mmCIF file of C-alpha atoms in Angstrom:
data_model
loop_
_atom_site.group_PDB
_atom_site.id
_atom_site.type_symbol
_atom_site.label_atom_id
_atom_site.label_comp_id
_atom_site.label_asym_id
_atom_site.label_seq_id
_atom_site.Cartn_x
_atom_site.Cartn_y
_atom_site.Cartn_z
ATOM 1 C CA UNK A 27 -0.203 -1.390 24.503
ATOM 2 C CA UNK A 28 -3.402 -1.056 22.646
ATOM 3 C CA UNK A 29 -4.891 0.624 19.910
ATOM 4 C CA UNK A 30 -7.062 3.544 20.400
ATOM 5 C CA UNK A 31 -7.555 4.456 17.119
ATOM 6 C CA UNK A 32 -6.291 5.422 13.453
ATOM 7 C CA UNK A 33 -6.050 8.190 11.887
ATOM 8 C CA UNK A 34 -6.358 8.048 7.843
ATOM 9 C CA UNK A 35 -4.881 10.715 5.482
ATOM 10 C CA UNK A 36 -6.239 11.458 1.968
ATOM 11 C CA UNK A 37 -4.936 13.623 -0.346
ATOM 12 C CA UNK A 38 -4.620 14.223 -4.050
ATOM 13 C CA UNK A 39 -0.748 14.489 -4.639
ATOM 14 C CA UNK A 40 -0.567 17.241 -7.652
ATOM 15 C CA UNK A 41 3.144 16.920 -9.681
ATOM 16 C CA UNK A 42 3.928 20.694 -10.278
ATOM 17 C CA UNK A 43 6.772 19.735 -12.315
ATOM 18 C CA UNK A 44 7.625 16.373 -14.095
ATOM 19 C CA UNK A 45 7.735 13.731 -11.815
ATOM 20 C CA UNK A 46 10.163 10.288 -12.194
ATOM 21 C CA UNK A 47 10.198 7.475 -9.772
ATOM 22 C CA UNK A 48 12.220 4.823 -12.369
ATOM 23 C CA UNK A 49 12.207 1.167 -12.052
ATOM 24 C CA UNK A 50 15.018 -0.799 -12.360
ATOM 25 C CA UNK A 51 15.910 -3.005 -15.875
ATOM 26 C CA UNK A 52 17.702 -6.020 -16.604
ATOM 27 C CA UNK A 53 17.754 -6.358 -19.837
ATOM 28 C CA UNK A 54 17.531 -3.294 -22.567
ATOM 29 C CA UNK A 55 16.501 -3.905 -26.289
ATOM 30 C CA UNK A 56 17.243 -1.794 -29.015
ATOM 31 C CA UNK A 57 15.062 1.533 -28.880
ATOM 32 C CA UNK A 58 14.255 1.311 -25.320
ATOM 33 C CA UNK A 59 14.331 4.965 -23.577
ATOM 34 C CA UNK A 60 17.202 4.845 -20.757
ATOM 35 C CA UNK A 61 15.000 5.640 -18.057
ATOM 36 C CA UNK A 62 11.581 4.325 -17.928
ATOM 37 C CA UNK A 63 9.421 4.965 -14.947
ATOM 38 C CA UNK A 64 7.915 2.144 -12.883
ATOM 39 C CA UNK A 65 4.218 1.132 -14.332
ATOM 40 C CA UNK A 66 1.701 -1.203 -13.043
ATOM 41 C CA UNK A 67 2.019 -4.528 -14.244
ATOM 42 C CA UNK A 68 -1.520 -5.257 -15.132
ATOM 43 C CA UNK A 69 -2.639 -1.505 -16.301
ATOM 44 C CA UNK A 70 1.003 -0.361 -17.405
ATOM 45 C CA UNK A 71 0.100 3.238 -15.797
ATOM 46 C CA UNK A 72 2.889 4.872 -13.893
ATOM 47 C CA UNK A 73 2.287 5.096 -10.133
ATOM 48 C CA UNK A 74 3.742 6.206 -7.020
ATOM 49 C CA UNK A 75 4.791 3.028 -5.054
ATOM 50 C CA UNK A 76 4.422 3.399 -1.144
ATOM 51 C CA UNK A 77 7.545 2.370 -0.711
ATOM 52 C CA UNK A 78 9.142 5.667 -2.335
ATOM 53 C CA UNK A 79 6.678 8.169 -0.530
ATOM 54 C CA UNK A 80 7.493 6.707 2.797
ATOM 55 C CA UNK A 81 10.960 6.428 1.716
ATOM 56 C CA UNK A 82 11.494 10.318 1.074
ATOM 57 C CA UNK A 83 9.040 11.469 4.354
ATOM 58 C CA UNK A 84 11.722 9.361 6.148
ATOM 59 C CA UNK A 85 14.433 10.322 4.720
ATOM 60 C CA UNK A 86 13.568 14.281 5.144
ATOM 61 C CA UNK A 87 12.446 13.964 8.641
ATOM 62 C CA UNK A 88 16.044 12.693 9.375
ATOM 63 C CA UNK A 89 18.272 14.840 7.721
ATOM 64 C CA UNK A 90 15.687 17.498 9.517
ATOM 65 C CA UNK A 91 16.503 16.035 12.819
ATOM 66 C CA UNK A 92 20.119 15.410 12.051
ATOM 67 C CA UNK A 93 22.707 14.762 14.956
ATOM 68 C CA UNK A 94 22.677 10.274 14.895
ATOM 69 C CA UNK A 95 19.787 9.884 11.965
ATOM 70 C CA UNK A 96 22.932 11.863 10.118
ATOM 71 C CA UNK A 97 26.401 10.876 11.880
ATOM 72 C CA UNK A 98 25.301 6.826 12.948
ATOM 73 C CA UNK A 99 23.555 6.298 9.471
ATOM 74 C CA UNK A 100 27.215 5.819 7.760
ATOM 75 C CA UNK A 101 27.714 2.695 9.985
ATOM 76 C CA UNK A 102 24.677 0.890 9.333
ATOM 77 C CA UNK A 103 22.154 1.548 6.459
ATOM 78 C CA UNK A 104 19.471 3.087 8.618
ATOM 79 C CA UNK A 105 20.387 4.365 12.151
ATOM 80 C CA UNK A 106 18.752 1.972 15.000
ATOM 81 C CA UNK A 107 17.859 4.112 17.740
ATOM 82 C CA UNK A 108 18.104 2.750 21.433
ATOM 83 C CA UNK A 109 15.393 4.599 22.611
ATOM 84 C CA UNK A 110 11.775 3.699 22.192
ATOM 85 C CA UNK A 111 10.103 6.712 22.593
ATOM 86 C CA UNK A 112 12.349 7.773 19.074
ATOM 87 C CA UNK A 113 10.039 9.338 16.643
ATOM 88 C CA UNK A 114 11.601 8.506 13.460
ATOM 89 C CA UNK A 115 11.467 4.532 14.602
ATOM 90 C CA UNK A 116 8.030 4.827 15.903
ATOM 91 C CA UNK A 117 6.019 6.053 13.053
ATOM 92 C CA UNK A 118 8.426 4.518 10.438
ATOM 93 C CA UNK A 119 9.210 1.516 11.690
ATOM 94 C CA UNK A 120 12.852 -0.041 12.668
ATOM 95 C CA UNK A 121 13.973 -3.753 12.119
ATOM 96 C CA UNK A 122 15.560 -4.831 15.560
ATOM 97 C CA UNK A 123 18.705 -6.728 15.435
ATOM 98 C CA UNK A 124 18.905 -10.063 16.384
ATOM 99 C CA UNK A 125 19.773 -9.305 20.316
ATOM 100 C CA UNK A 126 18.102 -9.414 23.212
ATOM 101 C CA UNK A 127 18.724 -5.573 23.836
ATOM 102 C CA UNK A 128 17.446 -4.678 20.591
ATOM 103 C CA UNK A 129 14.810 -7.075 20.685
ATOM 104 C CA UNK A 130 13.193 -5.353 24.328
ATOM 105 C CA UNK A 131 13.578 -1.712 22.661
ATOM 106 C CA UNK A 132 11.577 -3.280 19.626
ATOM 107 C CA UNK A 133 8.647 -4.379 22.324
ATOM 108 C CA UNK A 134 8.747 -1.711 24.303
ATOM 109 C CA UNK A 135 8.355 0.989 20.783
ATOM 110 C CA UNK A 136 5.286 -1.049 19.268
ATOM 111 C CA UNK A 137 4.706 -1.598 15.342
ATOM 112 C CA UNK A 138 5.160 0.568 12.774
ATOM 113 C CA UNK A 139 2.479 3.664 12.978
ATOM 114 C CA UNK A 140 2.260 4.912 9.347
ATOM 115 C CA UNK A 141 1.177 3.268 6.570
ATOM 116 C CA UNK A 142 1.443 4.532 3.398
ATOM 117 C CA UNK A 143 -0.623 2.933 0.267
ATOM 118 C CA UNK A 144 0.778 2.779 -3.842
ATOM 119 C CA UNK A 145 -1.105 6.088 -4.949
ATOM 120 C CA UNK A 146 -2.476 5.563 -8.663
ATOM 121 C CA UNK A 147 -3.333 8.369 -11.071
ATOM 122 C CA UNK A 148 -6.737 9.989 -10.700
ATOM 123 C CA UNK A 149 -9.317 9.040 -13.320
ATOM 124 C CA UNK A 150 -9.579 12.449 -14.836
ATOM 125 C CA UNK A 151 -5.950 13.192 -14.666
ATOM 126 C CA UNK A 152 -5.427 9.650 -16.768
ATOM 127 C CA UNK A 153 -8.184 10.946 -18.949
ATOM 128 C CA UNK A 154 -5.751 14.367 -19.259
ATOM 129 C CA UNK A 155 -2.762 12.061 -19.790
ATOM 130 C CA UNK A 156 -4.242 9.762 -22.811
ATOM 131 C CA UNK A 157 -3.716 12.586 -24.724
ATOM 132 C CA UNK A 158 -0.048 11.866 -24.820
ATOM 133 C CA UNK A 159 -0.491 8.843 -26.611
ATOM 134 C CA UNK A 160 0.121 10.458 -29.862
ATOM 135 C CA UNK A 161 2.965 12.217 -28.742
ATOM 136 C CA UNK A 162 4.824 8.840 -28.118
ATOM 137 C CA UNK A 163 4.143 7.896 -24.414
ATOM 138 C CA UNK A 164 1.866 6.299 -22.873
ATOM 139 C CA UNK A 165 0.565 8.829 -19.785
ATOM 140 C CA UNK A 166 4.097 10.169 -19.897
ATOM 141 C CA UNK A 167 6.012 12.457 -21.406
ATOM 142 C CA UNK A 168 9.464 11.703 -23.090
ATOM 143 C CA UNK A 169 12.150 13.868 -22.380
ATOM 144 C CA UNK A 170 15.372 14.464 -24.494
ATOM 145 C CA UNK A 171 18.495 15.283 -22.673
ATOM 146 C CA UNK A 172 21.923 15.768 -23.739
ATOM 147 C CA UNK A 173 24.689 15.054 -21.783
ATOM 148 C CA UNK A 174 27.959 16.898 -22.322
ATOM 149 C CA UNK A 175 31.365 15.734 -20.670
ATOM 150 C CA UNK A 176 33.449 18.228 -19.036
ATOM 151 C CA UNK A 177 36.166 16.556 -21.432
ATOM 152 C CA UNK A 178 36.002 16.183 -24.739
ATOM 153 C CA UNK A 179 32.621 18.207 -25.399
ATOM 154 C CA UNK A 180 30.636 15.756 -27.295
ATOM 155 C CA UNK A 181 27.179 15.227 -26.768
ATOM 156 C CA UNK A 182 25.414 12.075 -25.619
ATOM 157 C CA UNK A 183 21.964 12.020 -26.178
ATOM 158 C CA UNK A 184 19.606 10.211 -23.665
ATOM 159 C CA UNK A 185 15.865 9.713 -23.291
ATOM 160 C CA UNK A 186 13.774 10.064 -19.742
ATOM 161 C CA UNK A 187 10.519 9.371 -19.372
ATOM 162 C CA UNK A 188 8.627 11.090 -16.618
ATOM 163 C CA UNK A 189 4.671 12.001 -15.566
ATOM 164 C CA UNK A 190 4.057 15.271 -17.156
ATOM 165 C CA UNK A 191 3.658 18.203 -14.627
ATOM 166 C CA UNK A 192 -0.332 18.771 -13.927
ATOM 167 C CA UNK A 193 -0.909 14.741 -13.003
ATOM 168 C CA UNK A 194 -2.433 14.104 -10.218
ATOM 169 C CA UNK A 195 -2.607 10.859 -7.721
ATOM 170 C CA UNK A 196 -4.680 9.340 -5.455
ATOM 171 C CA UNK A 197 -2.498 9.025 -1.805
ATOM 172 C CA UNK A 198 -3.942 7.247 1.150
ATOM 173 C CA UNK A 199 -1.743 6.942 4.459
ATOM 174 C CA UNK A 200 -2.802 5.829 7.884
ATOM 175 C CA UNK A 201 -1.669 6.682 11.251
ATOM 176 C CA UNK A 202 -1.579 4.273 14.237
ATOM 177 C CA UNK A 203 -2.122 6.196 17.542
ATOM 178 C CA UNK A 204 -1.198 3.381 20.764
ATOM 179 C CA UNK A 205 -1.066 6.200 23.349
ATOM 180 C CA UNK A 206 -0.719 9.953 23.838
ATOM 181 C CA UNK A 207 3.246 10.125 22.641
ATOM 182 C CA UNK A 208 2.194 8.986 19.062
ATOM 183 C CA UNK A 209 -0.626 11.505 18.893
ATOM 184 C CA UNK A 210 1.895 14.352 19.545
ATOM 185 C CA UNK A 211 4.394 12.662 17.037
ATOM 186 C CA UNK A 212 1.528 12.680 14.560
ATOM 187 C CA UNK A 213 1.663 16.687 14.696
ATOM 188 C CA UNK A 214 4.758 17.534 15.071
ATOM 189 C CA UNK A 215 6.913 14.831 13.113
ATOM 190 C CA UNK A 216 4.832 13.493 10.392
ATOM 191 C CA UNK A 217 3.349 17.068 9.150
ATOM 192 C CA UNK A 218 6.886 18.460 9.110
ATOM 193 C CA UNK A 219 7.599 15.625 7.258
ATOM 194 C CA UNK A 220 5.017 16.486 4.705
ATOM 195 C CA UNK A 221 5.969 20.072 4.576
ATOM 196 C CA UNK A 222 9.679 18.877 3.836
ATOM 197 C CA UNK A 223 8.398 16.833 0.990
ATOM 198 C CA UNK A 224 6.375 19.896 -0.407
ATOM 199 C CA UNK A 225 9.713 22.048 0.020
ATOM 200 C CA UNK A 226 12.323 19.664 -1.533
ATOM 201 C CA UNK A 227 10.621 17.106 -3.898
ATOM 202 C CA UNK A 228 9.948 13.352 -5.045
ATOM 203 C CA UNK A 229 11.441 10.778 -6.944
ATOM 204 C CA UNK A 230 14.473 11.412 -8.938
ATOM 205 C CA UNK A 231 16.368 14.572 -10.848
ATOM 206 C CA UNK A 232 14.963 17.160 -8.226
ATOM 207 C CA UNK A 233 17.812 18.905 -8.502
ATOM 208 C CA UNK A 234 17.192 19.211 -12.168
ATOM 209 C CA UNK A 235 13.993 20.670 -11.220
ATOM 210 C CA UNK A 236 11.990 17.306 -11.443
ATOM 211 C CA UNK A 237 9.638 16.005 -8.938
ATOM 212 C CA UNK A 238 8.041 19.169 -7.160
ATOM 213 C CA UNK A 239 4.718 18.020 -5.042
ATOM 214 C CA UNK A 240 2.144 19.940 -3.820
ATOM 215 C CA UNK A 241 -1.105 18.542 -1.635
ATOM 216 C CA UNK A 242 -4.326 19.374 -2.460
ATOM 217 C CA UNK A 243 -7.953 18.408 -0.951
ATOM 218 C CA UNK A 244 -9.880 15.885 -2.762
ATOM 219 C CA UNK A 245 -13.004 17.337 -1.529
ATOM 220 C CA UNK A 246 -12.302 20.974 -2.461
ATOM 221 C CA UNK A 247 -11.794 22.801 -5.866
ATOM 222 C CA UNK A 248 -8.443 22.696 -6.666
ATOM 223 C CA UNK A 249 -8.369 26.465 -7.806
ATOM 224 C CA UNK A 250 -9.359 27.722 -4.692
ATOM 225 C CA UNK A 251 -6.422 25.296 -2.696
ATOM 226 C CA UNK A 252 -3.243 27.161 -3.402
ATOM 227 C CA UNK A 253 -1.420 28.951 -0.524
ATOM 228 C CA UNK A 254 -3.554 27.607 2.233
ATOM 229 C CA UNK A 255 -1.558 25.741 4.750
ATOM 230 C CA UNK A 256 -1.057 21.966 4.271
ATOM 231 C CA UNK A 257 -3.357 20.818 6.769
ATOM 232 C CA UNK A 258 -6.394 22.505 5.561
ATOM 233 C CA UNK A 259 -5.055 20.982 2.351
ATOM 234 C CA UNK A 260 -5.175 17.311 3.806
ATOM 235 C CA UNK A 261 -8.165 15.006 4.757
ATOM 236 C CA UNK A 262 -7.636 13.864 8.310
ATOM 237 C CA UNK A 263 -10.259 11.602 9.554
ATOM 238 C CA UNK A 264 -10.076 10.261 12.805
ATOM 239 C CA UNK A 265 -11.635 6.640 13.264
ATOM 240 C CA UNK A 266 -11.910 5.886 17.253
ATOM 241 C CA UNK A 267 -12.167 1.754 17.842
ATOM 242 C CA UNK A 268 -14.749 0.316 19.801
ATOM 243 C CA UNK A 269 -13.776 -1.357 22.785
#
């Protein structure tokens, strides 16, 4: 097993409708909004972790592929494939158990192939957002909902906070290829995994009609991007290793 190359992904991730990844909270004071969306610590801008993009590609590739991802997921918390060669454990990544079966199907399948970076806000889309300091946020928006029980009828007010539709952030992902299996599994299971995430949506309240993504070329005008198919909306680079 060695690696003959990588193959790195750039894209600007445009939010065509609000977008919320929250954060979790411990402690509330008085005043706080009731659903705050996860900043960076040192720059307090909202970001995209990693963790959440890769999350969701996963999770759509598997409901996509359905049959065990679907059926063996309710007895463990993510379904551990047998085989090596399986796609969704090869490019996302699958900790063995602690046997010796599971421990040989974890040599034979390699490390994780995609990496996925934080993505941060684009320097002229935080420009863009600064504007909505005076409306109360700080690069967000704050949204007023009202919650009414099925029961009873009255309303219960609550505040969201979300990146305002029109943001736009920096993603960087990178592709391991080992051998010739992972660079079919690049084109066939991690670009339908992108299209999935274009169809369906990111981070929280989609079904609200939050969270809508589209990709766009950071080396092409944006205006002249929409409706061309994903990959000519992606930069692919391929970087071949020496050796």
């Amino acid at each position: 097993m060695q690696l003959r190359k990588v193959i790195r992904i750039r894209a600007l991730l445009l939010a065509k409708t609000g977008l919320r990844i929250g954060m979790s909270r411990d402690q509330m004071a008085i005043g706080d909004l009731d659903n705050p969306v996860i900043r960076n610590p040192l720059t307090d801008e909202p970001y995209i972790p990693g963790s959440s993009l890769k999350g969701k590609l996963r999770y759509l590739l598997e409901w996509s592929l359905g049959g065990d991802y679907i059926l063996k997921a309710k007895e463990r918390h993510v379904y551990a494939s047998p085989d090596p060669q399986d796609p969704v454990a090869r490019i996302f990544g699958l900790a063995p158990e602690n046997d010796s079966k599971s421990l040989e199907v974890a040599r034979q399948r390699g490390p994780t192939r995609l990496l996925v970076r934080d993505a941060y806000l684009t320097p002229d889309s935080k420009e863009e957002l600064e504007r909505t300091i005076a409306r109360g946020g700080y690069l967000t928006e704050i949204k007023q909902e009202v919650f009414i029980p099925r029961l009873g009828g009255n309303a219960n007010p609550r505040t969201t906070e979300r990146v305002p539709a029109g943001a736009r952030f920096q993603v960087e992902m990178v592709y391991r290829v080992l051998d010739d299996l992972d660079e079919a599994y690049f084109g066939k299971y991690l670009m339908r995994a992108l299209e999935l995430l274009e169809l369906d949506g990111l981070g929280g309240h989609i079904s609200r009609g939050y969270g809508q993504v589209y990709f766009l070329h950071p080396g092409k005008p944006l205006e002249a991007q929409e409706g061309l198919d994903l990959k000519e909306r992606l930069e692919i680079q391929e970087v071949a290793l020496a050796g």
